[in-house]
CSV table of C-alpha atoms and ligand atoms in Angstrom, one decimal:
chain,number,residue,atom,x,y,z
S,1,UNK,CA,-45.1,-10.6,-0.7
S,2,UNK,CA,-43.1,-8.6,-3.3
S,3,UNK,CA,-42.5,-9.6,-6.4
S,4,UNK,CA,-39.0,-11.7,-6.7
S,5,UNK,CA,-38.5,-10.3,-10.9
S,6,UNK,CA,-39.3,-6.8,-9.1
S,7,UNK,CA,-36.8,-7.6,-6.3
S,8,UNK,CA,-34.5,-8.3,-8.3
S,9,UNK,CA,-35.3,-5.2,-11.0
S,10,UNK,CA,-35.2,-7.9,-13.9
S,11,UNK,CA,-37.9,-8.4,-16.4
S,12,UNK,CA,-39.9,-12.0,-16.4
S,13,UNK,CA,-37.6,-13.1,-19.4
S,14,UNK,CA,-34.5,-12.3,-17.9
S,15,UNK,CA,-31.7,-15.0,-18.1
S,16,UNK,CA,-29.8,-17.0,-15.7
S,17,UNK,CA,-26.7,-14.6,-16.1
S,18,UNK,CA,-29.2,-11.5,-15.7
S,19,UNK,CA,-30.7,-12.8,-12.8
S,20,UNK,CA,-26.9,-13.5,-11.3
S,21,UNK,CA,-25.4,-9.9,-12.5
S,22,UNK,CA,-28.6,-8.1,-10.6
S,23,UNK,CA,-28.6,-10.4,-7.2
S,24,UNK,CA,-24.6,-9.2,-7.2
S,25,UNK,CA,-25.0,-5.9,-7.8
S,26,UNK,CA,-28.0,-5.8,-5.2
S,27,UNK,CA,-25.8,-7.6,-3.0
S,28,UNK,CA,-22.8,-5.3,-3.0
S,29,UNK,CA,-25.1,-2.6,-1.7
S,30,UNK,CA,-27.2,-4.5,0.7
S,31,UNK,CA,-25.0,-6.8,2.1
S,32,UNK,CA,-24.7,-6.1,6.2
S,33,UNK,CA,-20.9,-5.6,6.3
S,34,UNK,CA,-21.2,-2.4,3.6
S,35,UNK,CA,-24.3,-1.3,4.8
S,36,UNK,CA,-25.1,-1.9,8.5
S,37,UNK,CA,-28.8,0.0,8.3
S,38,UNK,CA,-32.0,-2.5,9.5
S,39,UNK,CA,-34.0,-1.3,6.1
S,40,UNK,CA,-30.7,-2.0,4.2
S,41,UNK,CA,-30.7,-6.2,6.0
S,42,UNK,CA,-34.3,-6.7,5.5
S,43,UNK,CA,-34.0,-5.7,1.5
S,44,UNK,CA,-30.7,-8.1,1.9
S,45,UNK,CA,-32.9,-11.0,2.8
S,46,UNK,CA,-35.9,-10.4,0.1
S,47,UNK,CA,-32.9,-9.9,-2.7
S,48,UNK,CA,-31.5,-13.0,-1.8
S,49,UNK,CA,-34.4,-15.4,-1.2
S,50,UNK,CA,-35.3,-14.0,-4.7
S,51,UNK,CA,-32.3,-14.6,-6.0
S,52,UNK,CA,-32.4,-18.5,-4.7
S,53,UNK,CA,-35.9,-19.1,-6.3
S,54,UNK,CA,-35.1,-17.8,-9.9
S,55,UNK,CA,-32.1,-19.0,-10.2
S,56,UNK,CA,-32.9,-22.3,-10.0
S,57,UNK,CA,-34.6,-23.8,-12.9
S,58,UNK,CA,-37.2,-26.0,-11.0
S,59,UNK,CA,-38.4,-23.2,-8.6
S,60,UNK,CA,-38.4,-20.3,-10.7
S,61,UNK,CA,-41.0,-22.7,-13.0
S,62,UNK,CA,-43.2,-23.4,-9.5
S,63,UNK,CA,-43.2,-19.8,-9.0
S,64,UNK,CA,-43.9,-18.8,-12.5
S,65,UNK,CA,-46.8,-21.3,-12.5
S,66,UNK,CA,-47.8,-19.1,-9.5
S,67,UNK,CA,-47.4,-21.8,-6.4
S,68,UNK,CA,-45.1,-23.5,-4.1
S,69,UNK,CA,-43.4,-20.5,-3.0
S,70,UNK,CA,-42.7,-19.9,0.7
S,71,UNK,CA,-40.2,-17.4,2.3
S,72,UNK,CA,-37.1,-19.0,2.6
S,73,UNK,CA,-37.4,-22.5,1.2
S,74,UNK,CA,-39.1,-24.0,4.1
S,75,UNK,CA,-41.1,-27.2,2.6
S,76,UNK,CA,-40.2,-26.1,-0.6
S,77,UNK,CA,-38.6,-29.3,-1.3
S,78,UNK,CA,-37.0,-28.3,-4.4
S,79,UNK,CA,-33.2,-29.9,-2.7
S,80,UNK,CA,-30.1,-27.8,-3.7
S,81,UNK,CA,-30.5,-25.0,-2.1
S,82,UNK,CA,-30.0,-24.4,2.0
S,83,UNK,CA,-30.9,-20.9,1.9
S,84,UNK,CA,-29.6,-18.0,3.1
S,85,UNK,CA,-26.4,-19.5,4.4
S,86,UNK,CA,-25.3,-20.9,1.5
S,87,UNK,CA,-25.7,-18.1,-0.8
S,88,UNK,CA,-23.9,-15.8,1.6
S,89,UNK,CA,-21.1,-18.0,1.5
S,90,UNK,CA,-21.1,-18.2,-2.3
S,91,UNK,CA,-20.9,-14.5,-2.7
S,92,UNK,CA,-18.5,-13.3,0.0
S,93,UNK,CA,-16.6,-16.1,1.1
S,94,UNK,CA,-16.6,-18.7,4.0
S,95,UNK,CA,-18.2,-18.0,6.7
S,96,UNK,CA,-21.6,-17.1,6.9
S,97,UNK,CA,-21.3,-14.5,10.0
S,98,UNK,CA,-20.5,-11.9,7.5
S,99,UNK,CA,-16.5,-11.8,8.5
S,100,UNK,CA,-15.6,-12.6,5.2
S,101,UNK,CA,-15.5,-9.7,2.6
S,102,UNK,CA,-14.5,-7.0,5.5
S,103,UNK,CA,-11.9,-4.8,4.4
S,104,UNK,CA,-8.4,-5.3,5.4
S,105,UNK,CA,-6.8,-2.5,8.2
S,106,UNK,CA,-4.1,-0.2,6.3
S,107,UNK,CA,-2.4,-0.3,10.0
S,108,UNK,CA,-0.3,-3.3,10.5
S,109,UNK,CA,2.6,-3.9,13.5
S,110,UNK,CA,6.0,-2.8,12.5
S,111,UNK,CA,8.8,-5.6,11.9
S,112,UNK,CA,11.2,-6.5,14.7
S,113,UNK,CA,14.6,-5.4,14.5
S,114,UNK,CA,17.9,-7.0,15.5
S,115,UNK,CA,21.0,-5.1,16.0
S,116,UNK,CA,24.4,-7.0,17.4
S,117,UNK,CA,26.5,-5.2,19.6
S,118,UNK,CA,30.0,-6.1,20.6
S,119,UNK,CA,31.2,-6.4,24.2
S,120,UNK,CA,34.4,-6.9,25.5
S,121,UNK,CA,35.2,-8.7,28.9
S,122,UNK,CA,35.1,-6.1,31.1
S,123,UNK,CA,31.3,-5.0,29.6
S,124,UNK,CA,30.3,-8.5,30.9
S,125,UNK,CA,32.2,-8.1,34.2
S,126,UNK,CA,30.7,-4.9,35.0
S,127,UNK,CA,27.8,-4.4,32.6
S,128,UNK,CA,27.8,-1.0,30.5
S,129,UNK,CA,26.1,1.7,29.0
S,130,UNK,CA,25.8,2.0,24.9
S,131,UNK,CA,23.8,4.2,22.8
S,132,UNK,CA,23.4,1.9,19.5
S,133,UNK,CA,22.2,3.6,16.2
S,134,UNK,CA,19.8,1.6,14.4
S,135,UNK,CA,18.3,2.2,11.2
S,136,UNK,CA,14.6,1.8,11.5
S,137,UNK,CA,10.9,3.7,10.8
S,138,UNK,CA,9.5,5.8,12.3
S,139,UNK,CA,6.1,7.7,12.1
S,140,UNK,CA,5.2,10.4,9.1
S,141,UNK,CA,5.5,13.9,11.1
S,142,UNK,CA,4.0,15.2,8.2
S,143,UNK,CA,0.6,13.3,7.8
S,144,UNK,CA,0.7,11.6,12.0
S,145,UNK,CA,0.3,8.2,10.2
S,146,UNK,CA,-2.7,8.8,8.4
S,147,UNK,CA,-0.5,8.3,5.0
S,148,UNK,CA,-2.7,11.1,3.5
S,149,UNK,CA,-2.0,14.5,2.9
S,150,UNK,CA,-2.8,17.1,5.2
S,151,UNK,CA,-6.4,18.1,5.2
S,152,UNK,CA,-7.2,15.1,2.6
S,153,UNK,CA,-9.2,11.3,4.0
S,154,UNK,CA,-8.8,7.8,2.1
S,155,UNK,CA,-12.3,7.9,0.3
S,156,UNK,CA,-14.3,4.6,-0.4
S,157,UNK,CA,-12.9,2.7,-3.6
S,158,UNK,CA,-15.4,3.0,-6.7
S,159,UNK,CA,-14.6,-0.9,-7.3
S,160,UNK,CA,-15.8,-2.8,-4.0
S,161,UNK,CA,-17.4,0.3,-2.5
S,162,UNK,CA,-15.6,-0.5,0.4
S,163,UNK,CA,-15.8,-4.0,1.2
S,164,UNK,CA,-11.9,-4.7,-0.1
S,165,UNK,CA,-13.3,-7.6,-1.9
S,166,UNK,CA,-14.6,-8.3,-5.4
S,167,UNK,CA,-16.3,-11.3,-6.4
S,168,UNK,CA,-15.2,-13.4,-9.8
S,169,UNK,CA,-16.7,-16.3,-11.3
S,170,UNK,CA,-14.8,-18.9,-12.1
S,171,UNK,CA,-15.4,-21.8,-14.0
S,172,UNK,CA,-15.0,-25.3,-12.0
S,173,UNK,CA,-15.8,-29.1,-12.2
S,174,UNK,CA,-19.0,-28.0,-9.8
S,175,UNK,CA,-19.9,-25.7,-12.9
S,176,UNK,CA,-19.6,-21.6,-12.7
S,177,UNK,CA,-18.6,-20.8,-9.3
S,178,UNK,CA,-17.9,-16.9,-7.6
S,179,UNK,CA,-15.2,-16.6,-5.5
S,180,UNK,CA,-13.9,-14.1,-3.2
S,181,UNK,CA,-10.7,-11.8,-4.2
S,182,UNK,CA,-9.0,-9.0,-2.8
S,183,UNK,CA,-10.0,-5.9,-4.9
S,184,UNK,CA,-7.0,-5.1,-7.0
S,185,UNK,CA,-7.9,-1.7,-7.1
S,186,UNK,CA,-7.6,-0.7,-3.4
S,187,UNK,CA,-5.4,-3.7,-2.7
S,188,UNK,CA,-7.8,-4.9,-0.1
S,189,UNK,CA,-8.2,-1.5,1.8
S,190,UNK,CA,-12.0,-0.6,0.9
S,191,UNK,CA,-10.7,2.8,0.6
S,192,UNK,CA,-8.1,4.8,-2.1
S,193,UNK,CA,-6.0,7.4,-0.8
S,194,UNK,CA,-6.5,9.7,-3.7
S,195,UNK,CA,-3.5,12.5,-2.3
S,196,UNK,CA,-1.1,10.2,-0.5
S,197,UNK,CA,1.2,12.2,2.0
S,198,UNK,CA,4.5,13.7,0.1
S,199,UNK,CA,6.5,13.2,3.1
S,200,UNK,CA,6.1,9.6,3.2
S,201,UNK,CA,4.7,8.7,-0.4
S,202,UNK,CA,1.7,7.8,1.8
S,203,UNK,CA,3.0,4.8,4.0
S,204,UNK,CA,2.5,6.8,7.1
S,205,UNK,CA,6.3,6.3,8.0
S,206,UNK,CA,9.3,7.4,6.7
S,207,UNK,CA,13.2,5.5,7.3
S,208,UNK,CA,15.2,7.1,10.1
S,209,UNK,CA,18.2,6.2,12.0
S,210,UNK,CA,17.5,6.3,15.8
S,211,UNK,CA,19.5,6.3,19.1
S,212,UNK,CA,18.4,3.8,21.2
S,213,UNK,CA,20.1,4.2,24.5
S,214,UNK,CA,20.7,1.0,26.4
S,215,UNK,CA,22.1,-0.5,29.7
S,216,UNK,CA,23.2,-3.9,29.0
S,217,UNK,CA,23.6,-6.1,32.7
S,218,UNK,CA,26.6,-7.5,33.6
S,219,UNK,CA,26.6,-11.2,32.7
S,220,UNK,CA,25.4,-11.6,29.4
S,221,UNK,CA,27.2,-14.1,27.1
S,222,UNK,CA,28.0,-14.0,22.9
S,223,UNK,CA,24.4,-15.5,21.6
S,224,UNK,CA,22.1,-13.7,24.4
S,225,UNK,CA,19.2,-11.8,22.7
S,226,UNK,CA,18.0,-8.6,24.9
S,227,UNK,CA,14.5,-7.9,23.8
S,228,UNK,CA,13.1,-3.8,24.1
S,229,UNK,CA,9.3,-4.0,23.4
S,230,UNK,CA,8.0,-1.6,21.5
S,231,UNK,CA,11.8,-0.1,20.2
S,232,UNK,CA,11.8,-1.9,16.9
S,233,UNK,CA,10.1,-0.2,13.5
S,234,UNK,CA,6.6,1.3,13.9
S,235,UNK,CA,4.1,-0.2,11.4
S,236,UNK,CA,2.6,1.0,8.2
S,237,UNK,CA,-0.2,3.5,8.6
S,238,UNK,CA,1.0,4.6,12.4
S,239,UNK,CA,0.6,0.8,13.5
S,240,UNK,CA,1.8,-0.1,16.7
S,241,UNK,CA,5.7,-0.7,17.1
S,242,UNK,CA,7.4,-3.7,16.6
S,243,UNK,CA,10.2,-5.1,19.0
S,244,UNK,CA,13.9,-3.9,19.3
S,245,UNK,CA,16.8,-7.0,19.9
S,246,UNK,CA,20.1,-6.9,20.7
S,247,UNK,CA,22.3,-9.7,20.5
S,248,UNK,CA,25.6,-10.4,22.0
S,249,UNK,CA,28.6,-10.8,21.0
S,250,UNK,CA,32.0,-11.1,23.3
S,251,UNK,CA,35.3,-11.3,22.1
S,252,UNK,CA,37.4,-13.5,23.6
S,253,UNK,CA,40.3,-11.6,26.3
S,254,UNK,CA,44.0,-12.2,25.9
S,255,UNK,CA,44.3,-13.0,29.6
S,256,UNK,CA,40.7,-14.0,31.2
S,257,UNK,CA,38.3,-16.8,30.5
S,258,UNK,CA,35.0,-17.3,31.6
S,259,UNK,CA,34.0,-20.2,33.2
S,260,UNK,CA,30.4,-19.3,34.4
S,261,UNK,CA,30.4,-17.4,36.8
S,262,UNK,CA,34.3,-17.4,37.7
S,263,UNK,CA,36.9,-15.9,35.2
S,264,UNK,CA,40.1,-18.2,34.9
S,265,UNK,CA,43.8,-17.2,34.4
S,266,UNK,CA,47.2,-18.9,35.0
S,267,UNK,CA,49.7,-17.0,37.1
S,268,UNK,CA,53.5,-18.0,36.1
S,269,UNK,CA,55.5,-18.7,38.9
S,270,UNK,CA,59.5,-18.9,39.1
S,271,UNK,CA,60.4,-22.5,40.9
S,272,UNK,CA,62.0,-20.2,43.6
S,273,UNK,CA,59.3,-18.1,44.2
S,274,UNK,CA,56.9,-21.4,44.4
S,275,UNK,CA,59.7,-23.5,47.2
S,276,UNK,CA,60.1,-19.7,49.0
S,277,UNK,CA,56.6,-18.4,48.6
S,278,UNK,CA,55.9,-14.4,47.9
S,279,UNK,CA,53.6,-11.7,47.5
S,280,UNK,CA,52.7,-10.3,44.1
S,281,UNK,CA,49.8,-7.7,42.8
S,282,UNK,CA,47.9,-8.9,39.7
S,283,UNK,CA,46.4,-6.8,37.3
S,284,UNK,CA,42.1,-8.2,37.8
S,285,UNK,CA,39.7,-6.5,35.5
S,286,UNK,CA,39.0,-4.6,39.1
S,287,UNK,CA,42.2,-3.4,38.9
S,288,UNK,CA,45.4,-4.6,41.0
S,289,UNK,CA,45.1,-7.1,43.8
S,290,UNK,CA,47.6,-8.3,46.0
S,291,UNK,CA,47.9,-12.5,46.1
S,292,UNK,CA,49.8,-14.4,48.5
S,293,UNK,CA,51.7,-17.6,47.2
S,294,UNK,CA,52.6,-19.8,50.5
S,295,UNK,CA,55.9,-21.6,50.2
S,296,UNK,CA,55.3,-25.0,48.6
S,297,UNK,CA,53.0,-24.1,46.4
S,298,UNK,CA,52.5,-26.4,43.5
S,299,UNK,CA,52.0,-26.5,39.3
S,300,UNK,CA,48.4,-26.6,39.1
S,301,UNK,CA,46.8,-25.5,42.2
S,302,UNK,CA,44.0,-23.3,42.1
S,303,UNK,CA,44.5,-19.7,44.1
S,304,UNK,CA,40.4,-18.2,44.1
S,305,UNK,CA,40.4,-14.4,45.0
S,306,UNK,CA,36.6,-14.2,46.1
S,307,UNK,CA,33.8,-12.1,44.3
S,308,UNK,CA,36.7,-10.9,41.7
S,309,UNK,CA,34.6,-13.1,39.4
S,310,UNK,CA,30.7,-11.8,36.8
S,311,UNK,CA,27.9,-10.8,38.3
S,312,UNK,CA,25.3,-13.2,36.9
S,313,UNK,CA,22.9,-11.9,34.9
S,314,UNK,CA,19.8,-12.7,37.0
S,315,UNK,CA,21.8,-12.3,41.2
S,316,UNK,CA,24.0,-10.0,42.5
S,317,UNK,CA,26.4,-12.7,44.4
S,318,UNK,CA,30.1,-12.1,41.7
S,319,UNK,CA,31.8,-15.1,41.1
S,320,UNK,CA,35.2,-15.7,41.9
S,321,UNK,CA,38.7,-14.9,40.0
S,322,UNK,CA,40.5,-18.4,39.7
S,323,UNK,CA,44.2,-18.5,39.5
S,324,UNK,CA,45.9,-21.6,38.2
S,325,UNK,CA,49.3,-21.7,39.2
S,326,UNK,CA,52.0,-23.1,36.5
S,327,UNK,CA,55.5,-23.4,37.7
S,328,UNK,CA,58.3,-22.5,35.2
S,329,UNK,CA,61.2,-24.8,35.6
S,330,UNK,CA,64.6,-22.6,34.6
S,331,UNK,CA,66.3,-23.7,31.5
S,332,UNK,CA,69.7,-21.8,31.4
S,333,UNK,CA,71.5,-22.0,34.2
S,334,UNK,CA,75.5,-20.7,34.0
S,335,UNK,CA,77.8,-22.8,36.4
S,336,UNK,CA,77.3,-21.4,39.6
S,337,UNK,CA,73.6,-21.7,39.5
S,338,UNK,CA,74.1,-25.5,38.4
S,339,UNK,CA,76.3,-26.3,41.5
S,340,UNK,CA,73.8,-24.8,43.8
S,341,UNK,CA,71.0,-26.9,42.4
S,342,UNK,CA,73.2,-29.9,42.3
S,343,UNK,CA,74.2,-29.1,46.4
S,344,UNK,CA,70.6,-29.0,47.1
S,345,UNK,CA,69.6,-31.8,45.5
S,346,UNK,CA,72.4,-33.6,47.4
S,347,UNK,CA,70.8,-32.2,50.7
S,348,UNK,CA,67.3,-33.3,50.1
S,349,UNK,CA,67.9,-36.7,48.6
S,350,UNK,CA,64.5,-36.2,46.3
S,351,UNK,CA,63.1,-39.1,45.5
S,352,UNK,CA,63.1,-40.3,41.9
S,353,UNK,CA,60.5,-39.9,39.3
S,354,UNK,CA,57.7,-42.1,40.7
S,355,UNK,CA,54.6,-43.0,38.5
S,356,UNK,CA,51.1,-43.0,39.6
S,357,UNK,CA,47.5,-42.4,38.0
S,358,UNK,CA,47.0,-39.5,35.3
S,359,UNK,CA,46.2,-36.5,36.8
S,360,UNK,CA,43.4,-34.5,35.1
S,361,UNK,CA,43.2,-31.8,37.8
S,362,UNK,CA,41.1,-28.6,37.6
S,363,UNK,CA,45.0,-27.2,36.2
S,364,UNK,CA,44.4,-29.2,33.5
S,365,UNK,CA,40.9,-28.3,32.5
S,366,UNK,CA,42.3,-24.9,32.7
S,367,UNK,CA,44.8,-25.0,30.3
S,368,UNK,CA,42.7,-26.8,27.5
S,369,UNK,CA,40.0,-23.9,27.8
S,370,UNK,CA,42.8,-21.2,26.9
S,371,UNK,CA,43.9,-23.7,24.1
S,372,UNK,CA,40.5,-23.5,22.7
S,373,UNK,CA,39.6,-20.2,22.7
A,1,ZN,ZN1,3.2,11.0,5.7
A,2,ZN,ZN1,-11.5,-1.8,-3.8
């Protein structure tokens, strides 16, 4: 069995804080995560078992007395110590399985990006085509995401060697105790870049503005969020690209609502036209369509004009165009026009003004949408 002072490389007098300052040292080039070798794991384990005996008080005397010493602690009896494990996790971190102190990938996943585009009625009705500049990043042509300069590597940082951690001691109510920090130096990397790409001033991307061309469905309403995987930024250090949203926004139409599926209007009608009936042609998003008003028709029926309505977003069945009649009552009438009403009103003896329930018909519904959008 060697020697633990030799082990160690520290004289037979050598302090506490000697013993400490050569165990880390030793550590930082033996430990499995920097160097992976067999020869390298075995020294690990003989460096640290050393390490455990001399620096405690109690079982560095036993050994100095030359007795009591067996690999690893077992029987030793000496309390305080759990061996390996806990040493590990002392020097490089929680988590015994050698995770801990493994340096940190300069790659990361771009951020998502959101971009609002604005629609109009007719972009729902139909769904439409946009190409939508967005400001984003994209990779370093220069350096293919490698953030260094053509022809140059990150090399290994002088100040973890590679492990993107450094250990501190700090002082605690348990007494002195090391801790695990992010080397400073390489921020964490393991490696320096020492001739970061010009292009990019070594982030592996630079800022661009990009065309994303886009077919937004028919359907979609103000809120709605289409997601593009993989369109939004790329990450740092040629990571893999974020996700691309586009949210929508519709502004209202002077003439149309939407109610669903259906798109609501109100049609005017002359009292003539509604006691005669008539054709008329109205101007739908789908361009003119001829609607039949029978005789008789009355303030606050409903005329539908099938599959003149949105295509929902998920179905291909349109929804209808809804046409709520409102009948406009004349309010000048010269003396002639007066005498006819009066002679007709004579002829069909109308009954008076009669009251019954209130009448919240679809009409009515109708109306208040337009009055709140
Ligand atoms: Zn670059
Ligand atoms: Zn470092």
């Amino acid at each position: 069995m060697a020697d633990h002072y030799e082990v160690l490389g520290v004289s037979r007098e050598a302090s506490l804080d000697e013993i400490k300052k050569a165990y880390r040292r030793l550590a930082r080039e033996l430990h499995p995560d920097v160097n992976p070798g067999e020869e390298a794991s075995e020294r690990f384990k003989l460096v640290t078992h050393a390490y455990d005996v001399l620096s405690d008080k109690d079982q560095r005397a036993r050994y100095d007395m030359g007795g009591g010493d067996s690999p690893f602690g077992a029987g030793g009896g000496a309390g305080g110590f759990g061996g390996f494990g806990d040493i590990f996790e002392t020097f490089f971190g929680a988590g015994a399985g050698g995770r801990a102190g493994r340096p940190r990938s300069r790659r990361e996943r771009g951020q998502d990006a959101l971009v609002r585009v604005t629609l109009d009625l007719q972009d729902v009705v139909f769904g439409v085509h946009r190409d939508i500049d967005v400001d984003t990043a994209i990779a370093c042509e220069t350096c293919e995401g490698s953030c260094c300069q053509p022809g140059t590597t990150p090399v290994t940082c002088d100040i973890c060697h590679g492990a993107g951690n450094v250990q501190r001691q700090v002082r605690s109510l348990l007494g002195n105790v090391v801790t695990t920090v992010p080397c400073n130096v390489c921020q964490g990397y393991g490696t320096t870049i020492p001739y970061p790409c010009a292009t990019c001033q070594g982030q592996g991307r630079v800022r661009s503005r990009r065309t994303v061309s886009l077919d937004i469905p028919a359907g979609v309403e103000t809120g709605l969020r289409l997601q593009l995987p993989g369109s939004g930024e790329v990450g740092p250090a040629g990571g893999p690209n974020g996700d691309l949203y586009i949210e929508v926004s519709v502004t209202p139409h002077p003439v149309f609502s939407r109610d669903g599926d259906d798109l609501l209007a109100t049609l005017d009608v002359s009292m003539s036209d509604a006691i005669l009936g008539t054709t008329t042609t109205i101007d739908s998003l789908d361009g003119p369509v001829d609607l039949e008003i029978r005789p008789g028709v009355q303030a606050g029926d409903i005329l539908t004009i099938k599959n003149r309505g949105i295509t929902p977003l998920r179905g291909s069945q349109r929804g209808d165009l809804k046409v709520g009649v409102h009948v406009v009552t004349p309010t000048r009438l010269d003396h002639k026009e007066r005498a006819l009403i009066e002679d007709f009103a004579k002829r069909t003896k109308a009954p008076a003004p009669q009251l019954s329930e209130f009448h919240q018909g679809l009409f009515a519904k109708l109306r208040d949408r337009f009055r709140n959008s």
